[in-house]
Coordinates of C-alpha atoms in Angstrom, one line a residue:
M1 CA 95.9 80.8 139.0
T2 CA 94.5 78.3 136.6
E3 CA 92.6 79.4 133.5
K4 CA 89.4 78.2 134.9
A5 CA 89.8 80.2 138.2
E6 CA 90.9 83.2 136.2
S7 CA 87.7 83.1 134.1
I8 CA 85.6 83.0 137.2
S9 CA 87.6 85.8 138.8
V10 CA 87.2 88.1 135.7
S11 CA 83.4 87.4 135.6
S12 CA 83.2 88.1 139.3
L13 CA 85.1 91.4 139.1
F14 CA 83.0 92.6 136.2
F15 CA 79.8 91.9 138.2
L16 CA 81.0 93.3 141.5
N17 CA 82.2 96.6 139.9
R18 CA 78.7 97.2 138.5
F19 CA 76.7 96.2 141.6
D20 CA 75.9 98.7 144.4
F21 CA 76.1 96.7 147.7
K22 CA 75.0 99.6 150.0
F23 CA 71.4 98.4 149.9
I24 CA 72.3 94.9 151.1
K25 CA 72.6 94.1 154.7
P26 CA 75.5 91.8 156.0
P27 CA 73.4 88.6 156.4
Q28 CA 71.9 89.1 152.9
L29 CA 75.3 89.8 151.5
A30 CA 76.7 86.5 152.8
V31 CA 73.8 84.6 151.2
F32 CA 74.3 86.6 148.0
C33 CA 78.0 85.8 147.8
I34 CA 77.3 82.0 148.3
I35 CA 74.7 82.0 145.5
F36 CA 76.8 84.1 143.2
S37 CA 79.9 81.8 143.6
M38 CA 77.7 78.8 142.8
V39 CA 76.3 80.4 139.7
T40 CA 79.7 81.6 138.4
A41 CA 81.2 78.2 139.1
G42 CA 78.4 76.4 137.3
C43 CA 78.7 78.7 134.3
A44 CA 82.5 78.0 134.1
S45 CA 82.0 74.3 134.4
K46 CA 79.6 74.4 131.5
K47 CA 81.8 76.4 129.3
D48 CA 82.8 73.4 127.3
D49 CA 82.0 69.7 127.6
Y50 CA 85.6 68.7 127.1
N51 CA 87.9 71.6 128.0
Y52 CA 89.5 71.4 131.4
M53 CA 88.5 67.7 131.8
S54 CA 90.2 65.8 134.5
Q55 CA 92.2 62.7 133.6
P56 CA 89.5 60.3 134.9
A57 CA 86.9 62.1 132.7
I58 CA 89.3 61.8 129.7
S59 CA 89.7 58.1 130.4
I60 CA 85.9 57.7 130.4
R61 CA 85.7 59.4 127.0
L62 CA 88.4 57.2 125.6
G63 CA 86.7 54.1 127.1
E64 CA 83.5 55.0 125.2
I65 CA 85.5 55.1 122.0
E66 CA 87.3 51.8 122.8
K67 CA 83.9 50.1 123.3
Q68 CA 82.4 51.4 120.1
K69 CA 85.2 50.7 117.7
N70 CA 84.3 47.1 117.2
E71 CA 80.5 47.3 117.6
N72 CA 80.0 50.5 115.6
P73 CA 83.1 52.0 114.1
V74 CA 81.2 54.9 112.5
A75 CA 80.0 55.9 116.0
A76 CA 83.6 55.5 117.3
L77 CA 85.0 57.7 114.6
N78 CA 82.3 60.3 115.3
L79 CA 83.4 60.4 119.0
I80 CA 87.0 60.6 118.0
Y81 CA 86.4 63.7 115.9
I82 CA 84.3 65.3 118.6
F83 CA 87.1 64.6 121.1
R84 CA 89.8 65.9 118.8
E85 CA 87.8 69.1 118.0
V86 CA 87.1 70.2 121.5
Y87 CA 89.7 68.6 123.7
V88 CA 92.3 71.1 124.9
T89 CA 95.6 69.4 125.8
Q90 CA 97.6 70.6 128.7
Q91 CA 100.8 68.6 128.0
N92 CA 102.9 70.7 125.6
G93 CA 102.4 68.6 122.5
D94 CA 103.6 65.3 123.8
D95 CA 100.1 64.0 124.7
A96 CA 99.8 60.2 125.3
N97 CA 96.0 60.6 125.1
L98 CA 96.2 62.0 121.6
R99 CA 98.5 59.2 120.5
Y100 CA 96.1 56.7 121.9
L101 CA 93.3 58.5 120.0
A102 CA 95.2 58.2 116.7
Q103 CA 95.6 54.4 117.4
L104 CA 91.8 54.1 118.1
E105 CA 91.1 56.0 114.8
N106 CA 93.2 53.6 112.8
E107 CA 91.6 50.6 114.4
S108 CA 88.1 52.0 113.8
L109 CA 88.9 52.7 110.1
E110 CA 90.2 49.2 109.6
K111 CA 87.1 47.8 111.2
L112 CA 84.9 49.9 109.0
C113 CA 86.7 48.8 105.8
A114 CA 86.4 45.2 106.9
M115 CA 82.6 45.6 107.6
Q116 CA 82.1 47.2 104.2
K117 CA 84.0 44.4 102.4
K118 CA 82.0 41.7 104.3
A119 CA 78.7 43.3 103.3
V120 CA 79.8 43.2 99.7
E121 CA 80.8 39.5 100.0
E122 CA 77.4 38.7 101.6
E123 CA 75.5 40.7 99.0
R124 CA 74.0 43.0 101.6
W125 CA 74.0 45.8 99.1
E126 CA 72.2 48.4 101.2
D127 CA 74.7 48.0 104.0
A128 CA 77.6 48.1 101.6
I129 CA 76.2 51.4 100.2
S130 CA 75.8 52.9 103.6
L131 CA 79.2 52.0 104.9
G132 CA 80.8 53.0 101.6
R133 CA 79.2 56.5 101.9
S134 CA 80.8 56.9 105.4
L135 CA 84.2 55.9 104.0
A136 CA 83.8 58.3 101.1
S137 CA 83.2 61.2 103.5
L138 CA 86.6 60.3 105.0
G139 CA 88.2 60.4 101.6
I140 CA 88.7 56.6 101.5
T141 CA 87.8 55.0 98.2
V142 CA 86.5 51.4 97.9
E143 CA 87.5 50.4 94.4
N144 CA 88.6 47.1 95.7
T145 CA 85.0 46.2 96.5
G146 CA 83.2 48.3 94.0
L147 CA 81.7 51.8 93.7
E148 CA 78.3 53.0 94.9
P149 CA 76.6 52.8 91.4
D150 CA 77.8 49.1 91.2
F151 CA 76.2 48.3 94.6
I152 CA 73.0 50.1 93.7
L153 CA 72.7 48.2 90.4
S154 CA 73.4 44.9 92.1
D155 CA 70.7 45.7 94.6
A156 CA 68.3 46.5 91.8
K157 CA 68.9 43.1 90.2
K158 CA 68.5 41.3 93.5
K159 CA 65.2 43.1 94.1
L160 CA 64.0 42.3 90.5
S161 CA 64.7 38.6 91.0
S162 CA 62.8 38.6 94.3
G163 CA 59.7 40.2 92.7
D164 CA 60.2 43.7 94.1
I165 CA 59.6 45.5 90.8
L166 CA 59.1 49.0 92.2
G167 CA 62.2 48.8 94.4
A168 CA 64.2 47.4 91.5
F169 CA 63.2 50.1 89.1
L170 CA 63.9 52.9 91.6
A171 CA 67.4 51.5 92.3
A172 CA 68.1 50.9 88.6
V173 CA 67.2 54.5 87.8
K174 CA 69.4 55.9 90.6
S175 CA 72.3 53.7 89.4
Q176 CA 71.9 54.9 85.8
E177 CA 71.9 58.6 86.9
M178 CA 75.2 58.0 88.8
Q179 CA 76.8 55.9 86.1
P180 CA 75.4 54.6 82.8
M181 CA 74.7 50.9 83.0
D182 CA 75.8 48.3 80.4
F183 CA 73.5 47.1 77.7
E184 CA 72.8 43.7 79.3
S185 CA 71.6 45.4 82.5
A186 CA 69.5 48.0 80.8
Y187 CA 67.9 45.4 78.6
L188 CA 67.0 43.3 81.6
F189 CA 65.0 46.1 83.1
L190 CA 63.5 47.1 79.7
E191 CA 62.2 43.6 79.2
K192 CA 60.5 43.6 82.7
A193 CA 59.0 47.1 82.2
V194 CA 57.4 46.0 78.9
N195 CA 56.1 42.7 80.5
V196 CA 54.4 44.6 83.4
K197 CA 53.0 47.2 81.1
Q198 CA 54.8 50.3 82.5
R199 CA 55.3 52.4 79.4
R200 CA 57.2 55.3 81.0
A201 CA 59.7 52.9 82.7
A202 CA 60.2 51.0 79.5
A203 CA 61.0 54.3 77.7
F204 CA 63.6 55.1 80.3
F205 CA 65.4 51.8 80.1
L206 CA 65.1 51.7 76.3
S207 CA 67.0 55.0 76.2
A208 CA 69.6 53.5 78.6
A209 CA 70.0 50.4 76.4
E210 CA 70.4 52.5 73.3
T211 CA 73.0 54.7 75.0
A212 CA 75.0 51.6 76.0
G213 CA 74.7 50.0 72.5
D214 CA 76.1 46.6 71.6
G215 CA 72.8 44.8 71.4
E216 CA 69.6 44.2 69.5
I217 CA 66.3 45.6 70.8
P218 CA 63.0 44.1 69.4
D219 CA 60.9 46.4 67.3
E220 CA 57.9 45.7 69.5
Y221 CA 59.7 47.1 72.5
R222 CA 60.4 50.4 70.6
E223 CA 56.8 50.5 69.3
Y224 CA 55.4 50.0 72.8
T225 CA 57.4 53.0 74.2
R226 CA 56.2 55.2 71.4
G227 CA 52.6 54.9 72.6
R228 CA 51.0 57.2 75.1
D229 CA 48.8 56.5 78.1
S230 CA 45.4 58.2 77.9
V231 CA 43.7 60.1 80.7
S232 CA 41.0 57.5 80.8
D233 CA 43.7 54.9 81.4
M234 CA 45.3 57.0 84.2
I235 CA 41.9 57.4 85.9
K236 CA 41.8 53.6 86.4
G237 CA 44.9 53.9 88.7
V238 CA 43.4 56.5 91.0
A239 CA 41.3 55.6 94.1
T240 CA 39.3 57.5 96.8
V241 CA 40.6 57.1 100.3
L242 CA 38.2 57.0 103.2
V243 CA 39.3 57.1 106.8
D244 CA 36.4 56.3 109.2
R245 CA 36.9 57.8 112.6
G246 CA 33.5 56.9 114.0
I247 CA 31.1 59.4 115.5
R248 CA 32.0 62.8 117.0
I249 CA 29.7 64.7 119.2
E250 CA 28.9 68.4 118.4
K251 CA 26.3 70.3 120.4
G252 CA 24.9 67.0 121.7
R253 CA 24.5 65.4 118.3
G254 CA 26.4 62.6 116.8
I255 CA 28.1 63.4 113.5
P256 CA 30.0 60.9 111.3
D257 CA 33.7 61.7 111.4
R258 CA 35.1 60.9 108.0
I259 CA 38.4 61.9 106.2
L260 CA 38.3 62.0 102.4
G261 CA 41.4 61.9 100.2
S262 CA 42.8 60.5 97.0
A263 CA 45.5 58.0 96.2
F264 CA 47.2 56.5 93.1
F265 CA 48.8 53.1 92.4
I266 CA 52.5 52.9 92.0
D267 CA 52.9 49.1 91.8
S268 CA 50.7 46.3 90.7
S269 CA 51.1 44.6 94.1
G270 CA 48.6 47.1 95.5
L271 CA 50.8 49.9 96.7
L272 CA 49.4 53.4 96.6
I273 CA 50.6 56.9 97.5
T274 CA 48.5 59.5 99.4
N275 CA 49.1 62.3 101.9
Y276 CA 50.2 61.8 105.4
H277 CA 47.5 64.2 106.7
V278 CA 44.8 62.0 105.1
I279 CA 45.9 58.8 107.1
E280 CA 47.3 60.6 110.1
S281 CA 44.9 59.1 112.6
E282 CA 45.9 55.6 111.5
V283 CA 49.5 56.0 112.7
D284 CA 49.6 59.0 115.1
P285 CA 50.3 57.6 118.7
K286 CA 48.6 60.7 120.2
Y287 CA 45.3 59.7 118.5
N288 CA 43.7 57.0 120.6
S289 CA 40.2 56.8 119.1
Y290 CA 38.6 54.6 116.5
S291 CA 40.1 54.8 113.0
R292 CA 39.6 52.5 110.0
M293 CA 40.9 53.1 106.4
Y294 CA 39.4 52.0 103.1
I295 CA 39.8 52.8 99.4
R296 CA 37.0 52.9 96.8
M297 CA 37.6 52.4 93.1
G298 CA 34.2 53.7 91.9
D299 CA 31.3 55.8 93.1
A300 CA 29.6 55.7 96.5
A301 CA 27.9 52.4 95.5
S302 CA 31.3 50.7 95.0
P303 CA 32.5 48.3 97.7
R304 CA 35.0 49.6 100.3
I305 CA 38.3 47.8 100.1
P306 CA 40.3 47.6 103.4
A307 CA 43.7 49.3 103.3
R308 CA 46.6 49.7 105.7
V309 CA 49.5 52.1 106.1
I310 CA 53.0 50.7 105.2
G311 CA 55.2 53.8 105.8
W312 CA 54.9 57.5 106.0
D313 CA 57.1 60.7 105.8
K314 CA 55.4 63.5 107.7
A315 CA 58.1 66.0 106.6
L316 CA 56.9 65.7 103.0
D317 CA 53.3 64.9 103.9
L318 CA 53.5 61.6 102.1
A319 CA 52.2 58.1 103.0
L320 CA 52.5 54.6 101.4
I321 CA 49.4 52.4 101.8
K322 CA 48.6 48.9 100.6
T323 CA 45.4 47.1 99.6
E324 CA 44.5 43.8 98.0
H325 CA 43.3 45.1 94.7
E326 CA 44.6 44.4 91.2
T327 CA 44.8 47.7 89.5
E328 CA 44.5 48.3 85.8
Y329 CA 47.0 51.1 85.7
V330 CA 50.2 51.9 87.5
F331 CA 51.8 55.4 87.6
S332 CA 55.5 55.4 86.9
L333 CA 58.0 57.1 89.2
I334 CA 60.8 56.7 86.7
D335 CA 60.5 60.1 85.0
R336 CA 62.5 62.8 86.7
V337 CA 60.2 65.6 85.3
I338 CA 60.8 69.1 86.5
P339 CA 58.1 71.3 84.9
Q340 CA 58.5 74.9 84.0
V341 CA 56.2 77.8 84.9
G342 CA 53.3 77.9 82.5
D343 CA 53.4 74.2 81.6
M344 CA 50.0 72.5 81.4
V345 CA 49.1 70.0 84.2
M346 CA 46.1 67.9 85.2
A347 CA 45.1 67.0 88.8
I348 CA 43.2 63.7 89.2
G349 CA 41.3 62.9 92.4
S350 CA 38.1 62.8 94.4
P351 CA 37.1 66.4 95.4
L352 CA 34.3 66.2 98.0
G353 CA 34.1 62.5 97.2
L354 CA 33.4 63.0 93.5
E355 CA 35.7 60.3 92.3
K356 CA 37.7 60.3 89.0
T357 CA 37.5 64.1 88.7
V358 CA 40.1 65.6 86.3
T359 CA 40.9 69.3 86.4
L360 CA 43.2 71.3 84.1
G361 CA 45.6 74.2 84.8
I362 CA 49.2 75.4 84.7
V363 CA 52.2 75.4 86.9
S364 CA 51.9 78.8 88.5
A365 CA 55.3 78.9 90.3
L366 CA 58.1 76.7 91.5
S367 CA 60.1 76.7 94.8
R368 CA 57.4 77.5 97.3
R369 CA 58.7 76.7 100.8
F370 CA 55.7 75.2 102.6
L371 CA 57.2 72.0 103.9
Q372 CA 60.0 71.2 106.3
I373 CA 62.2 69.8 103.6
G374 CA 62.6 71.0 100.0
D375 CA 60.1 73.0 98.0
V376 CA 56.8 72.5 96.3
Y377 CA 55.0 73.5 93.1
Q378 CA 52.1 75.9 92.9
I379 CA 49.4 75.0 90.4
D380 CA 46.1 76.6 89.5
A381 CA 44.3 73.4 88.5
A382 CA 41.1 73.3 90.7
V383 CA 41.7 71.4 93.9
N384 CA 39.2 70.9 96.8
Q385 CA 38.9 68.8 99.9
G386 CA 39.3 65.2 98.8
N387 CA 41.9 65.9 96.2
S388 CA 44.8 65.5 98.7
G389 CA 47.1 62.7 97.7
G390 CA 46.0 62.6 94.0
P391 CA 48.5 62.7 91.1
V392 CA 49.4 65.7 89.0
V393 CA 50.5 64.8 85.5
D394 CA 51.8 66.8 82.6
S395 CA 50.5 66.9 79.0
E396 CA 52.7 63.9 78.2
G397 CA 51.1 61.8 80.9
R398 CA 54.2 61.9 83.2
L399 CA 53.8 62.1 86.9
V400 CA 54.8 65.6 88.0
G401 CA 53.6 65.8 91.6
I402 CA 51.2 64.9 94.4
V403 CA 48.5 67.3 95.5
F404 CA 48.9 68.1 99.2
A405 CA 47.2 71.5 99.9
G406 CA 45.0 74.2 98.7
I407 CA 44.3 77.5 100.4
Q408 CA 40.7 77.6 101.6
Y409 CA 38.5 80.4 100.3
Y410 CA 41.1 81.3 97.7
Q411 CA 40.8 80.0 94.1
G412 CA 43.8 78.9 92.1
L413 CA 46.3 78.7 95.0
N414 CA 47.1 75.0 95.2
F415 CA 50.2 73.0 95.8
A416 CA 51.9 69.7 94.9
V417 CA 54.9 67.8 96.2
P418 CA 57.4 67.2 93.3
A419 CA 57.4 63.6 92.1
E420 CA 61.2 63.6 92.2
R421 CA 61.0 64.0 96.0
L422 CA 58.5 61.2 96.2
A423 CA 60.9 58.9 94.3
A424 CA 63.7 59.8 96.7
A425 CA 61.5 59.3 99.8
L426 CA 59.9 56.1 98.7
P427 CA 62.7 53.6 99.6
A428 CA 62.5 54.6 103.3
M429 CA 58.7 54.3 103.3
I430 CA 58.9 50.9 101.7
K431 CA 60.9 49.7 104.7
G432 CA 57.9 50.4 106.8
G433 CA 56.9 52.7 109.6
K434 CA 58.1 56.3 110.0
A435 CA 60.7 57.3 107.4
E436 CA 63.8 58.5 109.2
R437 CA 65.6 61.5 107.8
P438 CA 69.2 62.5 108.5
W439 CA 69.8 65.6 110.7
L440 CA 72.8 67.8 111.5
G441 CA 71.1 70.4 113.6
I442 CA 71.9 73.4 111.5
T443 CA 69.6 76.4 110.6
L444 CA 70.6 78.2 107.4
S445 CA 70.0 81.6 105.8
E446 CA 70.4 82.0 102.1
T447 CA 72.5 85.1 101.3
F448 CA 74.3 86.5 98.3
S449 CA 77.5 84.9 99.7
G450 CA 75.9 81.4 100.0
A451 CA 74.2 79.4 102.7
E452 CA 75.1 80.9 106.1
I453 CA 74.9 78.9 109.3
I454 CA 73.0 81.1 111.7
Y455 CA 72.3 78.5 114.4
T456 CA 73.3 75.1 115.7
A457 CA 70.9 73.4 118.0
P458 CA 71.9 71.9 121.4
G459 CA 72.8 68.3 121.5
T460 CA 73.0 67.9 117.7
P461 CA 76.0 66.8 115.6
A462 CA 76.7 70.4 114.5
R463 CA 76.9 71.7 118.1
Q464 CA 78.9 68.7 119.3
H465 CA 81.5 69.2 116.5
L466 CA 81.6 73.0 117.1
V467 CA 80.5 73.9 113.6
N468 CA 80.9 77.6 113.4
E469 CA 77.9 79.8 113.4
G470 CA 78.3 82.7 111.0
S471 CA 80.3 80.6 108.5
Y472 CA 79.1 79.4 105.1
I473 CA 78.7 75.9 103.8
K474 CA 81.3 75.4 101.1
T475 CA 80.9 71.7 100.2
I476 CA 79.0 68.6 101.4
N477 CA 81.1 65.5 101.0
G478 CA 83.4 67.4 98.7
R479 CA 80.6 68.6 96.4
E480 CA 79.8 72.2 96.0
I481 CA 76.0 72.7 96.0
K482 CA 74.7 75.3 93.4
A483 CA 71.1 76.3 92.8
P484 CA 69.2 79.3 91.5
Q485 CA 68.4 82.2 93.9
G486 CA 66.0 80.9 96.6
G487 CA 66.7 77.3 95.9
L488 CA 70.0 76.8 97.7
I489 CA 68.7 75.5 101.0
P490 CA 66.4 72.9 99.3
A491 CA 69.3 71.8 97.2
M492 CA 71.5 71.3 100.3
Q493 CA 68.6 69.4 102.0
D494 CA 68.5 67.1 98.9
A495 CA 72.2 66.5 99.2
I496 CA 71.9 65.4 102.8
F497 CA 68.7 63.6 102.1
Q498 CA 70.5 60.7 100.4
F499 CA 72.3 59.7 103.6
N500 CA 70.8 57.5 106.4
P501 CA 70.9 58.4 110.1
G502 CA 74.1 57.0 111.5
E503 CA 76.3 57.8 108.5
L504 CA 79.3 60.1 108.3
V505 CA 79.1 63.3 106.3
A506 CA 82.0 65.7 105.5
L507 CA 80.9 69.3 105.9
E508 CA 83.3 72.0 104.8
T509 CA 82.7 75.6 105.8
V510 CA 84.3 79.0 105.2
D511 CA 84.1 82.2 107.3
D512 CA 84.2 85.8 106.2
E513 CA 87.9 85.9 106.5
G514 CA 88.3 83.0 104.0
I515 CA 89.3 80.4 106.7
V516 CA 88.1 76.9 105.7
K517 CA 87.2 74.3 108.2
K518 CA 86.2 70.7 107.7
N519 CA 84.1 68.7 110.1
I520 CA 83.2 65.0 109.8
L521 CA 79.8 64.5 111.5
M522 CA 77.6 61.5 112.1
T523 CA 74.0 62.2 111.1
V524 CA 71.2 61.4 113.5
A525 CA 67.5 60.9 113.0
R526 CA 65.6 64.1 112.3
P527 CA 63.1 65.1 115.0
E528 CA 59.5 65.3 114.0
I529 CA 59.6 69.0 114.9
P530 CA 63.2 70.0 114.4
L531 CA 63.5 72.9 116.9
I532 CA 61.2 71.7 119.7
D533 CA 64.1 70.6 121.9
A534 CA 66.1 73.7 121.1
V535 CA 63.3 76.1 122.3
K536 CA 63.1 74.2 125.5
T537 CA 66.8 74.1 126.4
D538 CA 68.5 77.0 124.6
K539 CA 68.6 80.7 125.5
R540 CA 65.8 82.9 124.2
E541 CA 68.3 85.3 122.5
R542 CA 69.9 82.4 120.7
I543 CA 66.6 80.8 119.6
A544 CA 65.6 84.1 118.1
A545 CA 67.8 83.4 115.1
P546 CA 66.3 80.2 113.7
L547 CA 62.7 81.0 114.6
F548 CA 62.4 84.7 114.0
G549 CA 65.4 85.5 111.9
M550 CA 67.3 87.9 114.1
V551 CA 70.8 87.2 115.4
L552 CA 71.2 89.0 118.7
T553 CA 74.2 90.1 120.8
P554 CA 74.0 91.1 124.5
L555 CA 74.2 94.8 125.4
P556 CA 76.8 95.6 128.1
S557 CA 74.3 96.5 130.8
N558 CA 73.9 94.4 134.0
V559 CA 74.1 90.6 134.3
F560 CA 70.4 90.2 134.9
S561 CA 69.3 92.2 131.9
S562 CA 67.5 90.9 128.8
N563 CA 68.7 93.7 126.5
F564 CA 70.2 93.0 123.2
L565 CA 71.3 94.5 119.9
V566 CA 70.2 93.1 116.6
R567 CA 73.4 92.1 114.9
K568 CA 71.8 90.5 111.8
I569 CA 68.4 90.2 110.2
V570 CA 67.6 87.2 107.9
R571 CA 66.1 88.5 104.7
G572 CA 62.4 87.6 104.4
S573 CA 62.2 86.4 108.0
I574 CA 59.5 87.2 110.6
A575 CA 61.7 89.9 112.1
D576 CA 62.3 91.4 108.7
E577 CA 58.6 91.5 107.9
A578 CA 58.0 93.2 111.3
G579 CA 60.3 96.0 110.3
I580 CA 63.1 95.2 112.7
S581 CA 66.5 96.1 111.3
E582 CA 70.2 95.7 112.2
D583 CA 71.5 97.7 115.2
D584 CA 68.0 98.0 116.7
P585 CA 68.1 97.6 120.6
I586 CA 65.7 94.9 121.8
S587 CA 64.4 93.8 125.2
I588 CA 63.0 90.3 125.6
Y589 CA 60.2 89.9 128.1
R590 CA 59.2 86.3 127.6
M591 CA 58.9 83.4 125.2
R592 CA 55.9 81.1 125.2
I593 CA 56.0 77.7 123.5
M594 CA 52.7 76.3 122.2
E595 CA 53.9 72.8 121.6
N596 CA 50.5 71.2 120.8
D597 CA 49.9 73.9 118.2
G598 CA 53.5 73.9 116.9
Y599 CA 54.4 77.5 117.3
A600 CA 56.3 79.9 119.6
L601 CA 55.5 83.5 120.8
L602 CA 58.2 86.0 121.6
E603 CA 57.2 89.2 123.5
I604 CA 59.7 92.0 122.9
S605 CA 60.3 95.7 123.1
V606 CA 62.2 97.2 120.2
K607 CA 63.6 100.7 119.6
K608 CA 63.6 101.0 115.8
R609 CA 66.3 103.2 114.4
R610 CA 64.2 104.0 111.3
M611 CA 61.5 105.5 113.6
G612 CA 63.9 107.6 115.7
Y613 CA 64.4 104.9 118.3
M614 CA 60.7 105.1 119.3
E615 CA 60.0 102.2 121.6
T616 CA 57.4 99.6 120.4
N617 CA 56.1 96.6 122.1
M618 CA 55.6 93.6 119.8
Q619 CA 54.7 89.9 119.9
L620 CA 56.3 87.8 117.2
S621 CA 55.0 84.3 116.3
A622 CA 56.8 81.5 114.4
W623 CA 56.2 77.9 113.5
L624 CA 58.6 75.4 115.1
D625 CA 59.0 73.3 112.0
S626 CA 61.3 75.7 110.2
P627 CA 61.9 74.8 106.5
D628 CA 65.5 76.2 106.7
T629 CA 67.1 73.4 108.8
L630 CA 69.6 70.8 107.7

């Protein structure tokens, strides 16, 4: 008997032993047996996408790799590692397929190295950086063509010569953070920063030039950086955003439909930053009504200046817009300022359309988890409708964050996206359109032992590569990620954030027994709502882990039961807040997905151990855009 047949037989015997057939008549029994054999055969065939593959199926898989190795060697290598991970050979170690797979791997690696070298020769620096990162995840160095900081610096100089000052400064700062630049390069950017009157950028490049040494710096450059931008100067770089959505009808009356927000200039070419939710109707394909966007630099009597959306990042609630207006002030994104709790901050914006309003407060807390990716600052500076998208600056005039939310009817509970995350997200938004983020399909839980993988979503890189649920992330591309308590998941998101979709990432995990496993995965584009496909296709008991924070295991009752035992509760999760604990028996009645509203409802019955196993019916609700995904 084959292993496949044996697995079906065991499942069948288990079921038959527990089922009482005396209530089924012979004709019904025949129909039942046919249906049951189809179900068990289907379950066995879906046990694994690759195990028990026939030779023709194996040939098709290898043919896919053969086709990809020249067109897209990164994709070919990804398929190779999936095949190698899940393919179970039947040929006692002398497998011609595995030998052919090793040959395809070598050819794909050679092609990838050649593509990276050609990108360097043609000065396609962004391609060279991307391909180099994939090679680095494989442990292959590229000293013969240059290291990543060299590519980034070359890209920065290329952008500077083409007039892309903002892109050049961002790239130069990133290069400096990875590897200190030489004096000549630092002086080049210092000179440009002084010429375009960006004091904070000039101060950064002055420091870089002084660190490098070996050169003279004019006294006027030093004097310029010692100055300080006043609040009245900064106000000149803040605009009111108006989105006109025509007229809406309420109770038979027409009411003007207007969205108010704030924005601030980050480049003299007319680029501004605001919130995605302010300009959403301009780019949302589901919105098919009238929408026109303008900015206003003064009061209500000031002219409206047409503006358009360049790019947006919904996960961070950020948008890049452009207008034809020569601003008097540009906010610098060069400073990597991480404020401390209690630091004084100012919010500048147009609350209720009252333009150029400045409010003062402090940083109330750090590491609030309100967005899909990363964390945000809590501030108590007064924020109202219309402040969204405005800058938050510290007492030195440095950009700290971007206002994105306040809690209605509650004073002093307001939030800002950190400026460092804006700087990291901006290059993707500058390219135009929706900013694509990398995605592995993992849901994490922060524990005292590290970041535990509690769920891998169907059809994602993590599931395809059989990344082990219940294991802990040890390193990402060979780097161990450390962060204060409560900040580990955002830190890991930041580590993945630097990759583009379609690049290879090395993920090293360790289980409770200390066994280390390394997977090489190819990132894909992050879905707008990360878990929306998972809730539609995966089992309810599995989706309970990423949404509600409870890892379930089936109880040994009958095949058609929905009874489970809580094996693990994620600390601080919805299940934890509901008083559910480990080893509580649970019955799942149904799950409803409110896709348009972005949340799911789970109806359960739970027997809580802490309450003497008294049965309680509950309905749990959870947002689909979990902030704990990678």
